[in-house]
Coordinates of C-alpha atoms in Angstrom, one line a residue:
M1 CA -87.0 83.2 78.7
I2 CA -87.1 84.8 82.7
V3 CA -86.1 88.4 83.5
A4 CA -85.8 89.7 87.0
A5 CA -83.4 92.2 88.7
Q6 CA -81.5 89.8 90.5
A7 CA -79.2 87.6 88.8
E8 CA -79.4 84.8 91.5
A9 CA -83.4 84.8 91.4
A10 CA -83.4 84.6 87.6
E11 CA -81.4 81.7 87.4
A12 CA -83.4 80.1 89.9
G13 CA -86.3 80.4 87.8
A14 CA -84.2 79.4 84.8
E15 CA -83.5 76.3 86.6
M16 CA -87.0 75.5 86.8
L17 CA -87.2 76.1 83.1
R18 CA -84.4 73.5 82.4
A19 CA -86.0 71.2 84.7
G20 CA -89.3 71.0 82.8
G21 CA -91.3 73.4 84.9
N22 CA -93.7 76.2 83.4
A23 CA -93.9 79.7 83.7
I24 CA -95.7 79.6 87.1
D25 CA -93.0 77.4 88.6
A26 CA -90.2 79.8 87.4
A27 CA -92.1 83.1 88.5
I28 CA -92.4 81.5 92.1
A29 CA -88.9 80.4 92.5
C30 CA -87.5 83.5 91.5
A31 CA -89.9 85.3 93.4
L32 CA -88.9 83.6 96.4
V33 CA -85.1 83.8 96.0
Q34 CA -85.9 87.7 95.3
G35 CA -87.2 87.5 99.1
V36 CA -83.6 86.2 100.5
V37 CA -81.4 88.3 98.1
D38 CA -83.2 91.6 98.3
P39 CA -85.0 91.7 101.4
L40 CA -85.9 95.4 101.7
M41 CA -87.6 95.4 98.3
T42 CA -89.9 92.1 98.7
G43 CA -90.4 89.1 100.2
I44 CA -93.2 86.5 101.7
A45 CA -94.8 89.2 103.9
G46 CA -95.3 91.7 101.0
F47 CA -98.0 92.3 98.4
G48 CA -98.6 92.3 94.6
S49 CA -100.2 91.3 91.5
A50 CA -99.7 89.0 88.7
G51 CA -100.7 88.7 85.3
I52 CA -100.9 85.1 83.9
Y53 CA -101.7 84.1 80.5
F54 CA -101.8 80.1 79.6
P55 CA -103.2 80.2 76.1
G56 CA -103.1 76.2 75.8
Q57 CA -105.7 76.4 78.7
N58 CA -107.7 79.5 77.6
F59 CA -106.8 81.2 80.7
H60 CA -105.9 84.7 81.2
Q61 CA -106.5 86.6 84.2
Y62 CA -104.9 88.6 86.8
L63 CA -104.0 87.6 90.2
D64 CA -104.5 90.6 92.9
F65 CA -102.8 90.2 96.3
H66 CA -103.0 93.6 97.6
A67 CA -102.2 93.5 101.3
P68 CA -105.2 94.4 103.5
A69 CA -105.5 96.5 106.7
P70 CA -105.4 94.4 109.9
A71 CA -109.1 94.3 111.4
A72 CA -108.1 96.3 114.5
A73 CA -107.2 99.3 112.0
R74 CA -109.5 102.3 111.9
P75 CA -110.0 105.5 109.8
D76 CA -109.3 107.9 112.7
M77 CA -106.4 105.9 114.4
W78 CA -103.6 108.7 113.0
E79 CA -106.0 111.4 112.4
N80 CA -103.9 113.6 114.8
L81 CA -100.5 113.1 114.1
I82 CA -100.2 113.9 110.1
E83 CA -97.3 116.2 109.1
G84 CA -97.1 116.0 105.7
E85 CA -97.8 114.2 102.4
A86 CA -95.3 112.5 100.1
R87 CA -95.1 114.9 96.8
D88 CA -95.8 111.8 94.9
G89 CA -99.2 111.4 96.8
Y90 CA -98.3 107.6 98.0
G91 CA -98.2 108.3 101.3
F92 CA -98.1 110.5 104.2
I93 CA -95.7 111.2 106.9
L94 CA -97.1 110.9 110.9
R95 CA -95.3 111.9 113.9
G96 CA -92.9 109.3 115.4
K97 CA -93.1 107.5 111.7
V98 CA -95.9 104.8 113.2
N99 CA -97.4 104.1 109.8
D100 CA -93.7 103.9 108.0
L101 CA -91.7 102.2 110.5
G102 CA -92.3 99.2 113.1
Y103 CA -95.1 96.9 114.1
Q104 CA -98.1 99.4 113.5
S105 CA -97.2 99.9 110.1
I106 CA -97.8 96.1 108.8
C107 CA -100.6 94.9 106.8
V108 CA -101.7 91.3 106.3
P109 CA -99.0 89.6 104.5
A110 CA -100.3 88.6 101.3
S111 CA -97.4 87.5 98.9
L112 CA -96.9 83.8 100.0
K113 CA -100.5 82.9 100.0
A114 CA -100.6 84.1 96.4
Y115 CA -97.5 82.3 95.5
H116 CA -98.8 78.8 96.9
E117 CA -102.4 79.2 95.2
A118 CA -100.7 80.2 91.9
H119 CA -98.5 77.3 91.8
S120 CA -101.3 75.0 93.5
R121 CA -103.4 75.9 90.1
F122 CA -100.7 76.2 87.5
G123 CA -97.5 74.6 88.5
V124 CA -96.1 71.3 87.2
L125 CA -93.0 70.9 89.5
P126 CA -93.5 70.1 93.4
W127 CA -93.6 72.9 95.8
R128 CA -90.7 71.7 97.7
E129 CA -88.4 72.2 94.5
I130 CA -90.0 75.7 93.8
V131 CA -88.6 76.6 97.3
A132 CA -85.5 74.6 97.3
P133 CA -83.5 77.6 95.7
A134 CA -84.5 80.4 98.1
I135 CA -83.7 78.1 100.6
A136 CA -80.0 77.4 99.6
W137 CA -79.5 80.9 99.0
A138 CA -80.5 81.8 102.7
E139 CA -78.4 79.1 104.1
R140 CA -75.3 79.4 102.2
G141 CA -75.3 83.1 102.0
W142 CA -75.5 85.7 99.2
M143 CA -73.0 88.9 98.6
V144 CA -74.2 92.3 98.7
R145 CA -74.3 93.8 95.2
P146 CA -74.1 97.5 94.0
H147 CA -78.0 97.8 93.8
V148 CA -78.8 96.6 97.0
E149 CA -76.2 98.7 99.0
L150 CA -77.8 101.7 97.1
F151 CA -81.1 100.9 98.5
W152 CA -80.0 100.3 101.9
S153 CA -78.3 103.7 102.0
D154 CA -81.1 105.8 101.3
P155 CA -80.9 108.4 103.7
G156 CA -84.6 108.9 104.1
I157 CA -86.6 111.7 102.5
M158 CA -88.8 114.3 104.2
D159 CA -88.4 112.3 107.4
R160 CA -89.3 109.2 106.1
A161 CA -87.0 106.3 107.8
S162 CA -83.8 105.7 106.1
G163 CA -82.2 102.4 104.9
I164 CA -80.5 101.7 108.2
D165 CA -83.6 102.5 110.3
R166 CA -85.4 99.8 108.4
L167 CA -82.7 97.0 108.5
S168 CA -81.8 97.6 112.2
F169 CA -85.2 98.2 113.7
T170 CA -84.9 94.7 115.5
A171 CA -82.0 92.6 116.7
S172 CA -82.6 90.2 114.0
G173 CA -82.4 92.8 111.6
R174 CA -79.0 94.5 113.0
K175 CA -77.4 90.6 113.1
L176 CA -78.4 89.9 109.7
Y177 CA -77.8 93.2 107.6
C178 CA -75.7 95.2 109.6
R179 CA -71.7 95.5 110.7
E180 CA -70.4 95.6 113.7
D181 CA -69.9 99.2 114.0
G182 CA -73.6 99.5 113.4
S183 CA -73.5 100.5 109.9
Y184 CA -75.3 98.4 107.0
K185 CA -73.6 95.8 105.1
R186 CA -71.9 97.2 101.9
V187 CA -70.8 95.3 98.7
G188 CA -69.1 92.2 98.6
D189 CA -70.0 91.4 102.5
V190 CA -72.1 88.1 102.8
V191 CA -75.4 87.7 104.3
K192 CA -76.4 84.3 105.8
N193 CA -80.1 84.1 107.1
P194 CA -80.3 80.3 108.7
D195 CA -83.3 81.7 110.6
Y196 CA -85.0 82.4 107.2
A197 CA -83.9 79.1 105.8
Q198 CA -85.8 77.0 108.5
T199 CA -88.9 79.2 108.0
L200 CA -88.8 78.2 104.1
R201 CA -88.2 74.7 104.8
M202 CA -91.4 74.6 107.0
I203 CA -93.2 76.3 104.0
A204 CA -91.7 73.9 101.6
E205 CA -93.4 71.4 103.8
G206 CA -96.4 73.0 104.9
G207 CA -97.2 75.2 101.8
S208 CA -99.2 78.5 102.9
D209 CA -101.1 77.0 105.5
V210 CA -98.4 76.7 108.1
F211 CA -97.9 80.4 107.8
Y212 CA -101.8 81.6 107.7
R213 CA -103.0 79.0 109.8
G214 CA -100.1 76.9 111.3
E215 CA -97.2 77.2 113.7
L216 CA -96.0 80.3 112.0
A217 CA -99.3 82.0 112.0
K218 CA -99.0 81.7 116.1
R219 CA -95.6 83.1 116.0
I220 CA -96.6 86.2 114.2
A221 CA -99.6 86.9 115.7
A222 CA -97.8 86.8 119.6
D223 CA -94.8 88.9 118.3
M224 CA -97.6 91.5 116.9
K225 CA -99.5 91.3 119.9
A226 CA -96.4 91.9 122.4
N227 CA -95.2 94.8 120.5
G228 CA -98.7 96.7 120.0
G229 CA -99.1 95.2 116.3
L230 CA -102.5 95.0 114.7
I231 CA -102.4 91.6 112.9
T232 CA -104.1 88.8 114.7
E233 CA -104.3 85.3 114.0
D234 CA -107.8 85.7 112.7
D235 CA -106.7 88.3 109.9
L236 CA -104.0 85.6 108.6
A237 CA -106.6 82.9 108.3
S238 CA -108.9 84.9 106.5
Y239 CA -106.7 86.5 103.9
Q240 CA -107.2 85.4 100.7
P241 CA -105.9 86.7 97.1
R242 CA -108.5 87.3 94.3
W243 CA -108.7 86.3 90.9
C244 CA -109.7 89.3 88.6
E245 CA -110.6 89.5 84.8
P246 CA -107.8 91.5 82.8
L247 CA -108.7 95.2 82.3
R248 CA -108.3 95.7 78.7
G249 CA -107.5 98.4 76.2
Q250 CA -106.3 99.1 73.0
Y251 CA -103.2 101.4 71.7
R252 CA -102.5 102.1 68.5
G253 CA -103.8 98.4 67.2
Y254 CA -102.2 96.5 69.8
E255 CA -104.2 95.4 72.8
V256 CA -103.1 96.1 76.2
T257 CA -104.3 93.9 79.4
T258 CA -103.3 94.9 82.7
N259 CA -104.5 94.7 86.5
N260 CA -107.7 95.9 88.4
P261 CA -107.8 98.5 91.2
P262 CA -106.4 98.9 93.7
G263 CA -103.4 98.2 91.1
G264 CA -102.3 100.8 88.6
G265 CA -103.5 99.3 85.4
V266 CA -106.4 102.2 85.3
M267 CA -103.9 104.7 85.3
L268 CA -101.7 102.9 82.4
L269 CA -104.4 102.6 80.1
E270 CA -105.8 106.2 81.0
M271 CA -102.2 107.7 80.0
L272 CA -102.2 105.4 76.9
N273 CA -105.7 106.6 75.4
V274 CA -104.6 110.4 76.0
L275 CA -101.4 109.8 74.2
E276 CA -102.6 107.9 71.2
N277 CA -104.2 111.3 70.3
F278 CA -100.6 112.6 69.6
D279 CA -98.1 111.7 67.1
L280 CA -95.3 111.1 69.7
S281 CA -92.3 109.8 67.2
A282 CA -92.7 113.1 65.3
L283 CA -92.4 115.2 68.5
G284 CA -89.0 113.3 69.1
H285 CA -88.0 110.9 71.9
N286 CA -87.6 112.9 75.2
S287 CA -88.1 116.1 73.3
V288 CA -89.3 119.2 75.3
E289 CA -92.6 119.0 73.6
Y290 CA -92.7 115.3 74.2
L291 CA -92.0 115.7 78.0
R292 CA -94.5 118.4 78.2
V293 CA -97.3 116.1 76.7
V294 CA -96.3 112.9 78.6
C295 CA -96.0 114.8 81.7
E296 CA -99.6 116.3 81.4
A297 CA -100.8 112.9 80.7
M298 CA -99.5 111.7 83.8
K299 CA -100.6 114.4 86.0
R300 CA -103.8 114.0 84.4
A301 CA -103.9 110.2 85.2
T302 CA -102.5 111.0 88.6
A303 CA -105.3 113.6 89.8
D304 CA -107.6 110.9 89.0
K305 CA -105.7 108.3 91.1
D306 CA -106.1 110.7 94.0
R307 CA -109.6 111.5 93.4
F308 CA -111.1 107.8 92.5
L309 CA -108.8 105.0 92.5
G310 CA -108.4 102.6 95.7
D311 CA -109.8 99.2 97.0
P312 CA -113.0 98.7 94.7
G313 CA -114.1 96.6 97.9
F314 CA -115.0 99.7 99.5
L315 CA -115.1 102.5 96.5
D316 CA -117.7 102.9 93.9
I317 CA -114.6 103.2 91.1
P318 CA -115.7 104.8 87.3
V319 CA -113.3 102.4 85.6
A320 CA -115.2 102.6 82.5
K321 CA -115.1 106.3 82.3
L322 CA -111.5 106.6 83.3
T323 CA -110.3 104.3 80.5
S324 CA -112.7 105.3 77.9
K325 CA -111.5 106.9 74.6
D326 CA -113.9 109.9 74.8
Y327 CA -112.9 110.9 78.5
A328 CA -109.0 110.5 76.9
A329 CA -109.9 112.6 73.9
T330 CA -111.2 115.7 76.3
M331 CA -108.0 115.6 78.4
A332 CA -105.9 115.4 75.1
A333 CA -107.9 118.7 73.9
E334 CA -106.7 120.3 77.0
I335 CA -103.1 119.4 76.6
K336 CA -103.1 120.4 72.9
K337 CA -104.2 123.9 74.2
R338 CA -101.4 124.0 76.7
I339 CA -104.0 123.8 79.5
K340 CA -101.8 122.8 82.7
G341 CA -102.7 119.9 85.0
D342 CA -102.8 120.7 88.4
V343 CA -101.5 118.1 91.3
P344 CA -101.4 119.5 94.3
R345 CA -99.7 117.8 97.6
F346 CA -100.0 118.8 101.2
N347 CA -96.7 120.0 102.4
S348 CA -94.7 117.7 99.8
G349 CA -91.8 115.7 100.1
H350 CA -90.1 113.6 97.7
P351 CA -90.5 110.2 95.6
S352 CA -90.0 106.7 97.2
K353 CA -88.4 103.7 95.2
D354 CA -88.8 100.0 96.2
T355 CA -90.4 96.7 94.7
T356 CA -89.3 94.6 92.3
H357 CA -90.5 92.3 89.3
V358 CA -90.4 89.2 87.3
S359 CA -91.6 88.3 83.8
V360 CA -91.3 84.5 82.3
V361 CA -92.5 83.2 79.2
D362 CA -92.1 79.3 78.7
R363 CA -91.8 76.9 75.7
D364 CA -95.6 76.7 75.5
G365 CA -96.1 80.5 75.4
N366 CA -97.3 80.7 79.0
C367 CA -96.5 83.7 80.3
V368 CA -96.4 85.7 83.9
T369 CA -95.4 89.2 84.6
M370 CA -95.6 89.8 88.5
T371 CA -94.7 93.0 90.5
H372 CA -94.5 92.2 94.2
S373 CA -93.5 94.2 97.1
L374 CA -92.9 95.1 100.7
G375 CA -93.8 98.8 100.1
M376 CA -91.7 100.7 102.4
P377 CA -90.7 97.9 104.5
S378 CA -91.6 98.1 108.2
G379 CA -88.2 96.9 109.2
V380 CA -89.9 94.4 111.5
I381 CA -88.4 90.7 111.7
T382 CA -89.8 88.2 114.1
E383 CA -87.2 86.7 116.1
G384 CA -86.1 83.4 114.7
L385 CA -88.1 84.0 111.4
G386 CA -86.0 85.6 109.5
F387 CA -88.0 87.7 107.0
I388 CA -89.0 91.4 106.6
Y389 CA -92.7 92.8 107.1
N390 CA -94.4 94.9 104.7
G391 CA -95.1 98.7 105.7
C392 CA -98.2 99.1 103.8
M393 CA -100.4 100.9 106.3
G394 CA -97.8 104.0 105.2
V395 CA -99.7 104.7 101.8
F396 CA -103.4 104.6 103.5
D397 CA -104.7 108.4 104.1
P398 CA -104.9 109.1 107.9
R399 CA -107.6 111.7 107.0
P400 CA -111.0 109.9 107.3
N401 CA -113.7 109.8 104.5
R402 CA -111.1 110.0 101.7
P403 CA -110.7 107.6 98.9
G404 CA -107.6 106.2 100.6
S405 CA -108.6 106.3 104.4
V406 CA -107.9 103.5 106.5
A407 CA -110.5 101.2 107.0
P408 CA -109.9 97.3 108.3
G409 CA -109.6 94.9 105.6
K410 CA -108.9 97.5 102.9
A411 CA -106.5 97.3 100.3
R412 CA -104.4 100.4 99.6
F413 CA -103.7 101.7 96.0
T414 CA -100.3 101.0 94.7
S415 CA -98.8 101.8 91.2
V416 CA -97.8 98.3 90.4
V417 CA -99.2 97.5 87.0
P418 CA -98.2 93.8 85.6
S419 CA -99.2 94.1 81.7
I420 CA -99.1 92.0 78.7
V421 CA -99.4 93.8 75.3
F422 CA -100.7 91.3 72.6
K423 CA -100.0 92.1 68.5
G424 CA -102.2 90.1 66.3
G425 CA -103.4 87.9 69.2
K426 CA -100.3 87.0 70.8
P427 CA -98.1 88.2 73.6
Y428 CA -96.0 91.0 72.3
L429 CA -94.5 92.4 75.4
V430 CA -94.5 90.9 79.0
I431 CA -93.8 94.0 80.8
G432 CA -93.7 95.1 84.8
A433 CA -91.3 97.4 86.7
P434 CA -89.9 98.1 90.0
G435 CA -90.1 101.5 91.1
A436 CA -92.7 102.2 94.0
T437 CA -94.3 105.2 93.4
Q438 CA -92.9 105.7 89.5
I439 CA -94.1 102.1 88.2
A440 CA -96.7 102.9 86.1
M441 CA -94.8 105.9 84.9
G442 CA -91.8 103.6 84.1
V443 CA -94.0 100.6 82.6
L444 CA -95.7 103.6 80.4
Q445 CA -92.8 104.7 79.0
A446 CA -91.0 101.3 78.4
I447 CA -94.4 100.4 76.1
L448 CA -94.2 103.9 74.5
N449 CA -90.4 103.5 73.5
V450 CA -91.0 99.8 71.9
L451 CA -94.4 100.8 70.2
D452 CA -93.7 104.6 68.9
F453 CA -90.0 104.5 68.6
G454 CA -89.1 100.8 67.9
M455 CA -86.6 100.3 70.6
T456 CA -85.8 96.8 71.7
M457 CA -86.3 96.2 75.0
T458 CA -83.1 96.8 76.1
E459 CA -82.8 100.0 74.6
A460 CA -86.6 100.8 75.8
V461 CA -85.8 100.2 79.8
S462 CA -82.1 101.8 79.1
A463 CA -83.5 105.0 78.0
P464 CA -83.6 108.0 80.1
R465 CA -86.9 108.5 81.9
F466 CA -89.2 110.9 83.9
S467 CA -92.1 111.5 85.9
A468 CA -95.0 113.7 87.1
T469 CA -96.8 112.6 90.0
S470 CA -97.3 116.0 91.4
N471 CA -96.7 119.5 89.9
A472 CA -93.0 118.7 89.7
I473 CA -91.4 116.7 87.3
D474 CA -88.7 114.0 88.4
V475 CA -85.9 113.1 85.8
S476 CA -84.0 109.8 85.8

């Protein structure tokens, strides 16, 4: 079984399974197609996190591929440009949008390296076959779907770049994604991307090395240098994703495995631990009291995220404390006393949305859950290459000496939280979500919907959701 938000991508993964491929083959083929048919959501120049469980090999780890800041980045480089902080606490608004749009907003691309490493270690089908569906979709074209147009139509919030700003930032983007009148393409319009097809052919033949050390690396670095970007050939050549042991927790007798910082797994386990102290089913699904209790858990986890979470290579993160049952019990006691959590924001705006996900379980019980993204996409397309780069610099704190401050080689915190829930030692839920800053909150509620309210997965992901990553509550 494979689940993804894009039909073209899910079908590509299913083709790999039908051809005898395993969960890794299917997930990577799907991910590559997602980068073609949802180009503002994800791509080879993005970042992410993947949970991989291969019981026959007694293997269960998470592959972290958060994009690091380039070596040229400095903590005080934008200190004097601050206009505000996003209400959800994931990013700052700077004068000129330098961290949000354009060449300086780009962190070192991480996704392709992780895709190739995961396939090299576990895949059974040839790499060329994995890349082939993405090449085909880029070359023959794909049709703009309703949710793609919806994302492209984003007007921008609190002076963030709009969808059309990102699509039309470069001449390549305007040619690919805009109509002759300069507006973005609409539902039913066809997008053909022969440049990206050629880039993918090079990757199909040369693997990730052609991107990180070969011809593509030289073209990327030259474009960055010519346009004031920070990324160099050395940044690309030195990048390496990290294999990590799962972060583990328990919820009502189920084992939950998830990712480590700078991903959102700590937040997920902290919220589950708090909510285990309440009889949620007795409160009633999405009742007033249910919303209050769950939102207070969200706010406390968000406040801890702001104080403690980030790149463990740069911060001493109290993971054991934040994910402990005793710590959760203290917070639960406050919530029962109706003590409100406080998550202040500096000149706050509104939440953002992006990212995508794929979950796969194959015939042998191998599981992959992978959330991958461009963050807030930079809008930059190097002429002739066809793909959009991430905009991951936008979530760093431009104020020095903070947990999320800019530093060379440092990855930003993200809410991506691919996870696996085990029942009796066997996978029960293979889960993750798109949703940018709201990912951990969405995954939390889907888990609660299944485990506490007995919903099917379709019901669980279709139910109305809410989020509290500030002192406001967002409802969807």
